Amino acid sequence: KKRQMGIASFFARK
Amino acid sequence: MFEARLLQGGLLKKVLDSIKDIITEGNFDCSPNGLSLQAMDSSHVSLIDILLESEGFEHYRCDRNIPMGLNITNLVKMIKCAGSEDIVTIKCEDKPDNVTFLFESKDNDKISDFEMKTMTIDDEHLLVPDQTYTAVVKMPSAEFQRLCRDMAAIGDTVNISVTKEGVRFSTTGDMGTANITVRPNPSGDQKEEERTEVQITEPVSAGFALRYLNSFTKATPLSPTVTLGMVPNLPIVVEYKIADMGHVRYYLAPKIED
């Protein structure tokens, strides 16, 4: 089963 | 103050069509460099990044950075009132309560102005690093649109594998499976925008939700080609270049094996 990752976990916050 | 005059008003409609199914509100950031927007979808799975460079406008004036928070649904309604050949001017003050849209018909026989209320949007901006992609695929945007639509008829998730032989799109659903391989075609008689090109440093493979990829293809009218950029275990970028103006990019987080 594949889990959908959130986009914010890949990029730093500005 | 901010004032920008765009000769091809129809371009604004196309840009809005490319985001209206994904976000309902967003901050358009007006800066001396241009008009930009960064926004996540409501599930925070994908990120939209738009840039309309100041040089692409016939007239552009921006004295300081101004965040222009707008409801996208309302903005679409307003911009729909412009003719597709109209010249559109966007105007606002430094701390705007309202934004004015001025539509001039091509023959200059009709002038309309619409004023829209702004809203305060607290959104977090993400820092997208300048990335060297392990695999870059450039293909006709209409072909990518067709492919995403076909894949979505079969399954929910598409696995995209890029090797130097080509790009393989695979999906599985209740009714069965589907695989489509797109091969780089030799640069023969084809026009540049009809070619598929693959550049890789190593093979990459990852799974992505088709629902989002399908939404991204609403940007197809903006460009004859689309570029996919992949790095292992990082979001895919789907880029539509807007000629002489900038881009609409979408970043989509991968699905990871649990």
Coordinates of N, CA and C in Angstrom, one line a residue, chain B residues 23-253:
Chain B
I23 N -6.9 25.4 -6.4 CA -6.9 26.3 -5.3 C -8.1 27.2 -5.4
T24 N -8.6 27.6 -4.2 CA -9.8 28.5 -4.2 C -9.4 29.9 -3.9
E25 N -8.2 30.1 -3.3 CA -7.8 31.4 -3.0 C -6.2 31.4 -3.0
G26 N -5.7 32.6 -3.2 CA -4.2 32.7 -3.3 C -3.7 34.1 -3.3
N27 N -2.5 34.3 -2.9 CA -1.8 35.6 -2.9 C -1.0 35.7 -4.1
F28 N -1.5 36.7 -5.0 CA -0.7 37.1 -6.1 C 0.4 38.1 -5.6
D29 N 1.6 37.7 -5.7 CA 2.7 38.6 -5.2 C 3.1 39.5 -6.4
C30 N 2.9 40.8 -6.2 CA 3.3 41.8 -7.2 C 4.7 42.3 -6.7
S31 N 5.7 42.2 -7.6 CA 7.0 42.7 -7.3 C 7.6 43.3 -8.5
P32 N 8.7 44.0 -8.4 CA 9.3 44.6 -9.6 C 9.7 43.6 -10.7
N33 N 9.9 42.3 -10.3 CA 10.3 41.3 -11.2 C 9.1 40.8 -12.0
G34 N 7.9 40.9 -11.4 CA 6.7 40.3 -12.1 C 5.6 39.9 -11.1
L35 N 4.7 39.2 -11.6 CA 3.5 38.8 -10.9 C 3.7 37.3 -10.6
S36 N 3.7 36.9 -9.4 CA 3.9 35.5 -9.1 C 2.8 35.0 -8.1
L37 N 2.7 33.7 -8.1 CA 1.8 33.1 -7.1 C 2.3 31.7 -6.7
Q38 N 2.3 31.5 -5.4 CA 2.7 30.2 -4.9 C 1.5 29.7 -4.0
A39 N 1.0 28.5 -4.2 CA -0.1 28.1 -3.3 C -0.2 26.6 -3.3
M40 N -0.5 26.0 -2.1 CA -0.7 24.6 -2.0 C -2.2 24.3 -2.2
D41 N -2.5 23.1 -2.7 CA -3.9 22.7 -2.8 C -4.4 22.4 -1.4
S42 N -5.7 22.3 -1.2 CA -6.3 22.2 0.2 C -5.8 21.0 0.9
S43 N -5.3 19.9 0.2 CA -4.8 18.7 0.9 C -3.3 18.8 1.2
H44 N -2.7 19.9 0.7 CA -1.2 20.1 0.9 C -0.4 19.0 0.3
V45 N -0.8 18.5 -0.8 CA -0.1 17.4 -1.5 C 0.7 18.0 -2.7
S46 N 0.1 19.1 -3.3 CA 0.8 19.7 -4.5 C 1.0 21.2 -4.2
L47 N 1.9 21.8 -5.1 CA 2.2 23.2 -4.9 C 2.2 23.8 -6.3
I48 N 1.5 24.9 -6.5 CA 1.5 25.6 -7.7 C 2.5 26.8 -7.6
D49 N 3.2 27.0 -8.7 CA 4.1 28.1 -8.7 C 4.0 28.8 -10.1
I50 N 3.5 30.0 -10.1 CA 3.3 30.8 -11.3 C 4.2 32.0 -11.4
L51 N 4.8 32.2 -12.5 CA 5.5 33.5 -12.7 C 5.2 34.1 -14.0
L52 N 4.7 35.4 -13.9 CA 4.5 36.2 -15.1 C 5.5 37.3 -15.0
E53 N 6.6 37.3 -15.8 CA 7.6 38.3 -15.7 C 7.2 39.6 -16.2
S54 N 7.8 40.7 -15.5 CA 7.4 42.0 -15.8 C 7.6 42.3 -17.3
E55 N 8.7 41.7 -17.9 CA 9.1 42.0 -19.3 C 8.0 41.6 -20.3
G56 N 7.1 40.6 -19.8 CA 6.1 40.1 -20.7 C 4.9 41.0 -20.8
F57 N 4.8 42.0 -19.9 CA 3.7 43.0 -20.0 C 4.1 44.2 -20.9
E58 N 3.1 44.8 -21.5 CA 3.3 45.9 -22.3 C 3.7 47.1 -21.5
H59 N 3.1 47.2 -20.3 CA 3.5 48.2 -19.4 C 3.5 47.6 -18.0
Y60 N 4.5 47.9 -17.2 CA 4.5 47.3 -15.8 C 5.1 48.2 -14.9
R61 N 4.4 48.5 -13.8 CA 4.9 49.4 -12.8 C 4.6 48.8 -11.4
C62 N 5.7 48.6 -10.6 CA 5.5 48.1 -9.3 C 6.5 48.7 -8.4
D63 N 6.1 49.6 -7.5 CA 7.1 50.3 -6.7 C 7.6 49.5 -5.5
R64 N 6.8 48.6 -5.0 CA 7.2 47.8 -3.8 C 6.4 46.5 -3.9
N65 N 6.9 45.5 -3.1 CA 6.2 44.2 -3.1 C 4.8 44.3 -2.5
I66 N 3.8 43.8 -3.2 CA 2.4 43.9 -2.7 C 1.8 42.5 -2.8
P67 N 1.4 41.9 -1.7 CA 0.6 40.7 -1.8 C -0.8 41.0 -2.0
M68 N -1.4 40.4 -3.1 CA -2.7 40.7 -3.5 C -3.5 39.4 -3.3
G69 N -4.2 39.3 -2.2 CA -5.0 38.1 -1.8 C -6.3 38.1 -2.6
L70 N -6.5 37.0 -3.4 CA -7.7 37.0 -4.1 C -8.4 35.6 -4.1
N71 N -9.8 35.7 -4.1 CA -10.6 34.5 -4.2 C -10.6 34.1 -5.7
I72 N -10.1 32.9 -5.9 CA -9.8 32.5 -7.3 C -11.2 32.3 -8.1
T73 N -12.2 31.7 -7.4 CA -13.4 31.5 -8.0 C -14.0 32.8 -8.5
N74 N -14.0 33.9 -7.6 CA -14.5 35.2 -8.0 C -13.6 35.8 -9.1
L75 N -12.3 35.6 -9.0 CA -11.4 36.1 -10.0 C -11.8 35.6 -11.4
V76 N -12.0 34.3 -11.4 CA -12.4 33.6 -12.7 C -13.7 34.2 -13.3
K77 N -14.6 34.5 -12.4 CA -15.9 35.1 -12.8 C -15.7 36.4 -13.5
M78 N -14.8 37.2 -12.8 CA -14.5 38.6 -13.3 C -13.7 38.5 -14.7
I79 N -12.7 37.7 -14.7 CA -11.9 37.7 -15.9 C -12.6 37.1 -17.1
K80 N -13.6 36.3 -16.8 CA -14.5 35.7 -17.8 C -15.3 36.8 -18.6
C81 N -15.4 38.0 -17.9 CA -16.1 39.1 -18.5 C -15.3 39.8 -19.6
A82 N -14.0 39.5 -19.6 CA -13.1 40.1 -20.6 C -13.2 39.2 -21.9
G83 N -13.2 39.9 -23.1 CA -13.1 39.2 -24.3 C -11.8 38.5 -24.5
S84 N -11.7 37.4 -25.2 CA -10.4 36.7 -25.2 C -9.3 37.5 -26.0
E85 N -9.7 38.5 -26.7 CA -8.8 39.4 -27.4 C -8.5 40.7 -26.7
D86 N -9.2 40.9 -25.6 CA -9.1 42.1 -24.9 C -7.7 42.4 -24.3
I87 N -7.4 43.7 -24.2 CA -6.2 44.1 -23.4 C -6.6 44.2 -22.0
V88 N -5.9 43.6 -21.0 CA -6.2 43.7 -19.6 C -5.2 44.5 -18.8
T89 N -5.7 45.4 -18.0 CA -4.8 46.1 -17.1 C -5.2 45.8 -15.7
I90 N -4.3 45.4 -14.8 CA -4.5 45.1 -13.4 C -3.9 46.3 -12.6
K91 N -4.7 46.9 -11.7 CA -4.2 48.0 -10.9 C -4.6 47.9 -9.5
C92 N -3.7 48.2 -8.6 CA -4.0 48.3 -7.2 C -3.1 49.3 -6.4
E93 N -3.5 49.7 -5.2 CA -2.7 50.5 -4.4 C -1.7 49.6 -3.6
D94 N -0.8 50.3 -2.8 CA 0.2 49.5 -2.1 C -0.4 48.6 -1.1
K95 N -1.4 49.0 -0.4 CA -2.1 48.1 0.6 C -3.5 48.0 0.1
P96 N -3.8 47.1 -0.9 CA -5.1 47.2 -1.5 C -6.2 46.5 -0.8
D97 N -7.4 47.2 -0.8 CA -8.6 46.6 -0.4 C -9.3 46.1 -1.6
N98 N -8.9 46.7 -2.7 CA -9.6 46.3 -4.0 C -8.5 46.3 -5.1
V99 N -8.8 45.5 -6.1 CA -8.0 45.4 -7.3 C -8.9 45.8 -8.5
T100 N -8.4 46.6 -9.4 CA -9.2 47.0 -10.5 C -8.7 46.3 -11.8
F101 N -9.6 45.7 -12.5 CA -9.3 45.1 -13.8 C -10.0 46.0 -14.9
L102 N -9.1 46.4 -15.8 CA -9.6 47.2 -16.9 C -9.5 46.4 -18.2
F103 N -10.6 46.2 -18.9 CA -10.6 45.5 -20.2 C -10.9 46.4 -21.3
E104 N -10.0 46.4 -22.3 CA -10.1 47.2 -23.5 C -10.3 46.3 -24.7
S105 N -11.3 46.5 -25.5 CA -11.4 45.7 -26.7 C -10.3 46.0 -27.6
K106 N -10.0 45.1 -28.5 CA -8.8 45.3 -29.4 C -9.0 46.5 -30.3
D107 N -10.2 46.7 -30.7 CA -10.5 47.9 -31.6 C -10.7 49.2 -30.8
N108 N -10.6 49.1 -29.5 CA -10.7 50.2 -28.6 C -12.1 50.8 -28.6
D109 N -13.1 50.0 -28.9 CA -14.5 50.5 -29.0 C -15.3 50.1 -27.7
K110 N -14.7 49.4 -26.8 CA -15.4 49.1 -25.6 C -14.4 49.0 -24.4
I111 N -14.7 49.7 -23.4 CA -13.8 49.7 -22.2 C -14.7 49.4 -21.0
S112 N -14.2 48.4 -20.2 CA -14.9 48.0 -19.0 C -14.0 48.0 -17.8
D113 N -14.5 48.4 -16.7 CA -13.6 48.2 -15.5 C -14.4 47.5 -14.4
F114 N -13.7 46.6 -13.7 CA -14.3 45.8 -12.7 C -13.4 45.9 -11.5
E115 N -14.0 46.0 -10.3 CA -13.3 46.2 -9.1 C -13.6 45.0 -8.2
M116 N -12.5 44.4 -7.7 CA -12.7 43.2 -6.9 C -12.1 43.4 -5.5
K117 N -12.8 42.9 -4.5 CA -12.3 43.0 -3.1 C -11.1 42.0 -2.9
T118 N -10.1 42.5 -2.2 CA -9.0 41.6 -1.9 C -9.3 40.9 -0.5
M119 N -8.6 39.9 -0.2 CA -8.7 39.3 1.1 C -7.4 39.0 1.7
T120 N -7.3 38.9 3.0 CA -6.0 38.6 3.7 C -5.9 37.1 3.8
I121 N -4.8 36.6 3.2 CA -4.6 35.1 3.2 C -3.3 34.8 3.9
D122 N -3.4 34.1 5.0 CA -2.2 33.6 5.7 C -1.8 32.3 5.1
D123 N -0.8 32.4 4.2 CA -0.3 31.1 3.7 C 1.2 31.0 3.9
E124 N 1.6 29.8 4.1 CA 3.1 29.6 4.3 C 3.7 29.4 2.9
H125 N 4.8 30.1 2.7 CA 5.5 30.0 1.5 C 6.6 28.9 1.6
L126 N 6.7 28.0 0.7 CA 7.8 27.0 0.7 C 8.9 27.4 -0.2
L127 N 10.1 27.0 0.3 CA 11.3 27.4 -0.5 C 11.6 26.2 -1.4
V128 N 11.4 26.4 -2.7 CA 11.7 25.3 -3.6 C 13.1 25.5 -4.1
P129 N 14.0 24.6 -3.8 CA 15.4 24.8 -4.2 C 15.6 24.7 -5.7
D130 N 16.6 25.4 -6.2 CA 17.0 25.2 -7.6 C 17.5 23.8 -7.7
Q131 N 16.8 22.9 -8.5 CA 17.1 21.5 -8.4 C 17.8 21.0 -9.7
T132 N 18.8 20.2 -9.6 CA 19.2 19.5 -10.8 C 18.4 18.2 -10.9
Y133 N 17.7 18.0 -11.9 CA 16.8 16.8 -12.0 C 17.5 15.6 -12.6
T134 N 17.3 14.5 -12.0 CA 17.9 13.2 -12.4 C 17.4 12.8 -13.8
A135 N 16.1 13.1 -14.0 CA 15.5 12.8 -15.3 C 14.6 14.0 -15.7
V136 N 14.7 14.4 -16.9 CA 13.9 15.5 -17.5 C 13.3 14.9 -18.8
V137 N 12.0 15.0 -18.8 CA 11.2 14.6 -20.0 C 10.5 15.7 -20.6
K138 N 10.7 16.0 -21.9 CA 9.9 17.1 -22.5 C 9.1 16.4 -23.6
M139 N 7.8 16.6 -23.5 CA 6.9 16.0 -24.5 C 5.8 16.9 -24.9
P140 N 5.0 16.6 -26.0 CA 3.9 17.4 -26.3 C 2.9 17.5 -25.2
S141 N 2.4 18.6 -24.9 CA 1.5 18.8 -23.7 C 0.2 18.0 -23.9
A142 N -0.3 18.0 -25.2 CA -1.6 17.4 -25.5 C -1.4 15.8 -25.3
E143 N -0.2 15.3 -25.6 CA 0.0 13.9 -25.4 C 0.0 13.5 -24.0
F144 N 0.6 14.4 -23.2 CA 0.7 14.2 -21.7 C -0.7 14.2 -21.1
Q145 N -1.5 15.1 -21.6 CA -2.9 15.3 -21.2 C -3.7 14.0 -21.5
R146 N -3.6 13.5 -22.7 CA -4.3 12.3 -23.1 C -3.9 11.1 -22.3
L147 N -2.6 11.1 -22.1 CA -2.0 9.9 -21.3 C -2.5 9.9 -19.9
C148 N -2.6 11.1 -19.2 CA -3.0 11.2 -17.8 C -4.5 10.8 -17.8
R149 N -5.3 11.2 -18.8 CA -6.7 10.9 -18.8 C -6.9 9.4 -19.0
D150 N -6.2 8.8 -19.9 CA -6.3 7.4 -20.1 C -5.9 6.6 -18.9
M151 N -4.8 7.0 -18.3 CA -4.4 6.3 -17.1 C -5.4 6.4 -15.9
A152 N -6.0 7.6 -15.8 CA -7.0 7.8 -14.7 C -8.3 7.0 -15.0
A153 N -8.5 6.6 -16.2 CA -9.7 5.7 -16.5 C -9.5 4.3 -15.9
I154 N -8.2 3.9 -15.7 CA -7.9 2.6 -15.2 C -7.6 2.6 -13.7
G155 N -6.8 3.5 -13.2 CA -6.3 3.5 -11.8 C -6.2 4.8 -11.2
D156 N -5.8 4.9 -9.9 CA -5.7 6.1 -9.2 C -4.3 6.6 -9.1
T157 N -3.3 5.7 -9.2 CA -1.9 6.1 -9.0 C -1.2 5.6 -10.3
V158 N -0.3 6.5 -10.8 CA 0.5 6.2 -11.9 C 2.0 6.0 -11.5
N159 N 2.6 5.0 -11.9 CA 4.0 4.9 -11.7 C 4.8 5.4 -12.9
I160 N 5.6 6.4 -12.7 CA 6.4 6.9 -13.9 C 7.8 6.5 -13.7
S161 N 8.3 5.7 -14.7 CA 9.7 5.3 -14.8 C 10.4 5.8 -16.0
V162 N 11.5 6.5 -15.7 CA 12.2 7.1 -16.8 C 13.6 6.4 -17.0
T163 N 13.8 5.9 -18.2 CA 15.1 5.3 -18.5 C 15.6 6.0 -19.8
K164 N 16.8 5.7 -20.3 CA 17.1 6.4 -21.5 C 16.4 5.9 -22.7
E165 N 15.7 4.8 -22.5 CA 14.9 4.2 -23.6 C 13.5 5.0 -23.8
G166 N 13.1 5.6 -22.6 CA 11.8 6.3 -22.7 C 11.2 6.4 -21.3
V167 N 9.9 6.8 -21.3 CA 9.2 7.0 -20.1 C 8.0 6.0 -20.1
R168 N 7.9 5.3 -19.0 CA 6.9 4.3 -18.9 C 5.9 4.7 -17.8
F169 N 4.6 4.8 -18.2 CA 3.5 5.2 -17.3 C 2.7 3.9 -17.0
S170 N 2.6 3.5 -15.8 CA 1.8 2.3 -15.5 C 0.8 2.5 -14.4
T171 N -0.3 1.9 -14.5 CA -1.3 2.0 -13.4 C -2.1 0.7 -13.3
T172 N -2.6 0.5 -12.1 CA -3.4 -0.7 -11.8 C -4.7 -0.3 -11.1
G173 N -5.8 -0.9 -11.6 CA -7.1 -0.7 -10.9 C -7.9 -1.9 -10.8
D174 N -9.2 -1.8 -10.4 CA -10.0 -3.0 -10.2 C -10.2 -3.8 -11.5
M175 N -10.2 -3.1 -12.6 CA -10.5 -3.8 -13.9 C -9.2 -4.3 -14.5
G176 N -8.1 -3.9 -14.1 CA -6.9 -4.4 -14.7 C -5.7 -3.4 -14.6
T177 N -4.8 -3.6 -15.6 CA -3.6 -2.7 -15.6 C -3.5 -2.0 -17.0
A178 N -2.6 -1.0 -17.0 CA -2.3 -0.3 -18.2 C -0.9 0.2 -18.2
N179 N -0.2 0.1 -19.3 CA 1.2 0.6 -19.4 C 1.3 1.3 -20.7
I180 N 1.8 2.5 -20.6 CA 2.1 3.3 -21.8 C 3.5 3.7 -21.8
T181 N 4.2 3.4 -22.9 CA 5.6 3.9 -22.9 C 5.8 4.9 -24.0
V182 N 6.4 6.0 -23.7 CA 6.6 7.0 -24.7 C 8.1 7.1 -24.9
R183 N 8.5 6.9 -26.2 CA 9.9 6.9 -26.5 C 10.4 8.2 -27.1
P184 N 11.6 8.5 -26.8 CA 12.2 9.7 -27.4 C 12.2 9.5 -28.9
N185 N 11.7 10.4 -29.7 CA 11.7 10.2 -31.1 C 12.9 11.0 -31.8
P186 N 13.4 10.4 -32.8 CA 14.6 11.1 -33.4 C 14.2 12.4 -34.0
S187 N 15.1 13.3 -34.0 CA 14.8 14.7 -34.5 C 14.8 14.7 -36.0
G188 N 13.8 14.2 -36.6 CA 13.7 14.1 -38.1 C 12.8 15.3 -38.6
D189 N 11.7 14.9 -39.2 CA 10.9 15.9 -39.8 C 10.0 16.7 -38.8
Q190 N 10.0 16.1 -37.5 CA 9.1 16.7 -36.5 C 9.5 18.1 -36.1
K191 N 8.4 18.9 -35.8 CA 8.7 20.2 -35.2 C 9.2 19.9 -33.8
E192 N 9.9 20.9 -33.3 CA 10.4 20.7 -31.9 C 9.4 20.4 -30.9
E193 N 8.2 21.1 -31.0 CA 7.2 20.9 -30.0 C 6.5 19.5 -30.1
E194 N 6.8 18.8 -31.2 CA 6.1 17.5 -31.4 C 7.1 16.3 -30.9
R195 N 8.3 16.7 -30.5 CA 9.2 15.7 -30.1 C 9.1 15.3 -28.6
T196 N 9.5 14.1 -28.3 CA 9.7 13.7 -26.9 C 11.2 13.6 -26.7
E197 N 11.7 14.3 -25.7 CA 13.1 14.2 -25.4 C 13.3 13.8 -23.9
V198 N 14.3 12.9 -23.7 CA 14.6 12.4 -22.4 C 16.0 12.6 -22.1
Q199 N 16.3 13.3 -20.9 CA 17.6 13.5 -20.5 C 17.7 12.9 -19.1
I200 N 18.6 11.9 -18.9 CA 18.7 11.3 -17.5 C 20.2 11.1 -17.1
T201 N 20.4 11.2 -15.8 CA 21.7 10.8 -15.3 C 21.6 9.4 -14.7
E202 N 20.5 9.1 -14.2 CA 20.2 7.7 -13.8 C 18.7 7.4 -13.9
P203 N 18.3 6.1 -14.1 CA 16.9 5.9 -14.1 C 16.2 6.3 -12.8
V204 N 14.9 6.8 -13.0 CA 14.1 7.2 -11.8 C 12.7 6.6 -12.0
S205 N 12.2 6.2 -10.8 CA 10.8 5.7 -10.8 C 10.1 6.1 -9.6
A206 N 8.8 6.5 -9.7 CA 8.0 6.9 -8.6 C 6.6 6.9 -8.9
G207 N 5.7 6.8 -7.8 CA 4.3 6.8 -8.0 C 3.6 8.1 -7.6
F208 N 2.6 8.5 -8.4 CA 1.9 9.8 -8.2 C 0.4 9.6 -8.4
A209 N -0.3 10.5 -7.6 CA -1.8 10.4 -7.7 C -2.2 11.0 -9.0
L210 N -3.0 10.3 -9.8 CA -3.5 10.7 -11.1 C -4.4 11.9 -11.0
R211 N -5.2 12.0 -9.9 CA -6.1 13.1 -9.7 C -5.4 14.4 -9.9
Y212 N -4.3 14.5 -9.3 CA -3.5 15.8 -9.3 C -2.9 16.0 -10.7
L213 N -2.3 15.0 -11.3 CA -1.7 15.1 -12.6 C -2.7 15.6 -13.6
N214 N -3.9 15.0 -13.5 CA -5.0 15.4 -14.4 C -5.4 16.8 -14.2
S215 N -5.4 17.3 -13.0 CA -5.7 18.7 -12.8 C -4.6 19.6 -13.4
F216 N -3.4 19.2 -13.3 CA -2.3 20.0 -13.9 C -2.4 20.2 -15.4
T217 N -3.0 19.1 -16.0 CA -3.1 19.2 -17.5 C -4.1 20.3 -18.0
K218 N -4.8 20.9 -17.0 CA -5.7 22.1 -17.4 C -4.8 23.2 -17.9
A219 N -3.5 23.1 -17.7 CA -2.6 24.2 -18.2 C -2.2 23.9 -19.7
T220 N -2.6 22.8 -20.3 CA -2.2 22.5 -21.6 C -2.3 23.6 -22.6
P221 N -3.4 24.4 -22.6 CA -3.5 25.5 -23.6 C -2.4 26.5 -23.5
L222 N -1.7 26.5 -22.4 CA -0.6 27.5 -22.2 C 0.6 27.2 -23.0
S223 N 0.8 26.0 -23.3 CA 2.1 25.6 -24.0 C 2.0 24.3 -24.8
P224 N 2.6 24.3 -26.0 CA 2.6 23.1 -26.8 C 3.4 21.9 -26.2
T225 N 4.3 22.2 -25.2 CA 5.1 21.2 -24.6 C 5.0 21.3 -23.1
V226 N 5.2 20.1 -22.5 CA 5.3 20.1 -21.0 C 6.6 19.4 -20.6
T227 N 7.2 19.8 -19.5 CA 8.4 19.2 -19.1 C 8.2 18.6 -17.7
L228 N 8.6 17.3 -17.6 CA 8.5 16.7 -16.3 C 9.9 16.5 -15.7
G229 N 10.1 16.9 -14.5 CA 11.4 16.8 -13.8 C 11.3 15.8 -12.6
M230 N 12.2 14.9 -12.6 CA 12.1 13.9 -11.4 C 13.5 13.7 -10.8
V231 N 13.4 13.6 -9.4 CA 14.6 13.2 -8.6 C 14.1 12.1 -7.7
P232 N 14.9 11.0 -7.5 CA 14.4 10.0 -6.6 C 13.9 10.5 -5.3
N233 N 12.7 10.0 -4.8 CA 12.1 10.4 -3.5 C 11.8 11.9 -3.3
L234 N 11.7 12.6 -4.4 CA 11.3 14.0 -4.2 C 10.1 14.3 -5.1
P235 N 9.4 15.4 -4.9 CA 8.3 15.7 -5.7 C 8.6 15.8 -7.2
I236 N 7.7 15.5 -8.1 CA 7.9 15.6 -9.5 C 7.5 17.1 -9.8
V237 N 8.2 17.7 -10.8 CA 7.7 19.0 -11.3 C 7.2 18.9 -12.7
V238 N 6.0 19.5 -12.9 CA 5.4 19.5 -14.2 C 5.3 20.9 -14.6
E239 N 6.1 21.2 -15.7 CA 6.2 22.6 -16.0 C 5.6 23.0 -17.4
Y240 N 4.8 24.0 -17.5 CA 4.3 24.5 -18.7 C 4.9 25.9 -18.9
K241 N 5.7 26.1 -19.9 CA 6.3 27.4 -20.1 C 5.3 28.3 -20.8
I242 N 5.3 29.6 -20.4 CA 4.4 30.5 -21.1 C 5.4 31.4 -21.9
A243 N 5.2 31.4 -23.3 CA 6.2 32.0 -24.2 C 6.4 33.5 -23.8
D244 N 7.6 33.9 -23.7 CA 8.1 35.3 -23.4 C 7.6 35.8 -22.1
M245 N 7.1 35.0 -21.2 CA 6.4 35.5 -20.1 C 6.8 34.8 -18.7
G246 N 7.0 33.5 -18.8 CA 7.2 32.8 -17.5 C 6.8 31.4 -17.5
H247 N 6.1 31.0 -16.5 CA 5.7 29.5 -16.4 C 4.6 29.3 -15.4
V248 N 4.0 28.1 -15.6 CA 3.1 27.6 -14.5 C 3.8 26.2 -14.2
R249 N 4.2 26.1 -12.9 CA 4.8 24.8 -12.5 C 3.9 24.2 -11.4
Y250 N 3.9 22.9 -11.4 CA 3.2 22.2 -10.4 C 4.2 21.2 -9.7
Y251 N 4.2 21.2 -8.4 CA 5.1 20.2 -7.7 C 4.1 19.2 -7.1
L252 N 4.3 17.9 -7.2 CA 3.5 16.9 -6.6 C 4.3 15.9 -5.8
A253 N 3.9 15.8 -4.6 CA 4.6 14.8 -3.7 C 4.4 13.4 -4.1

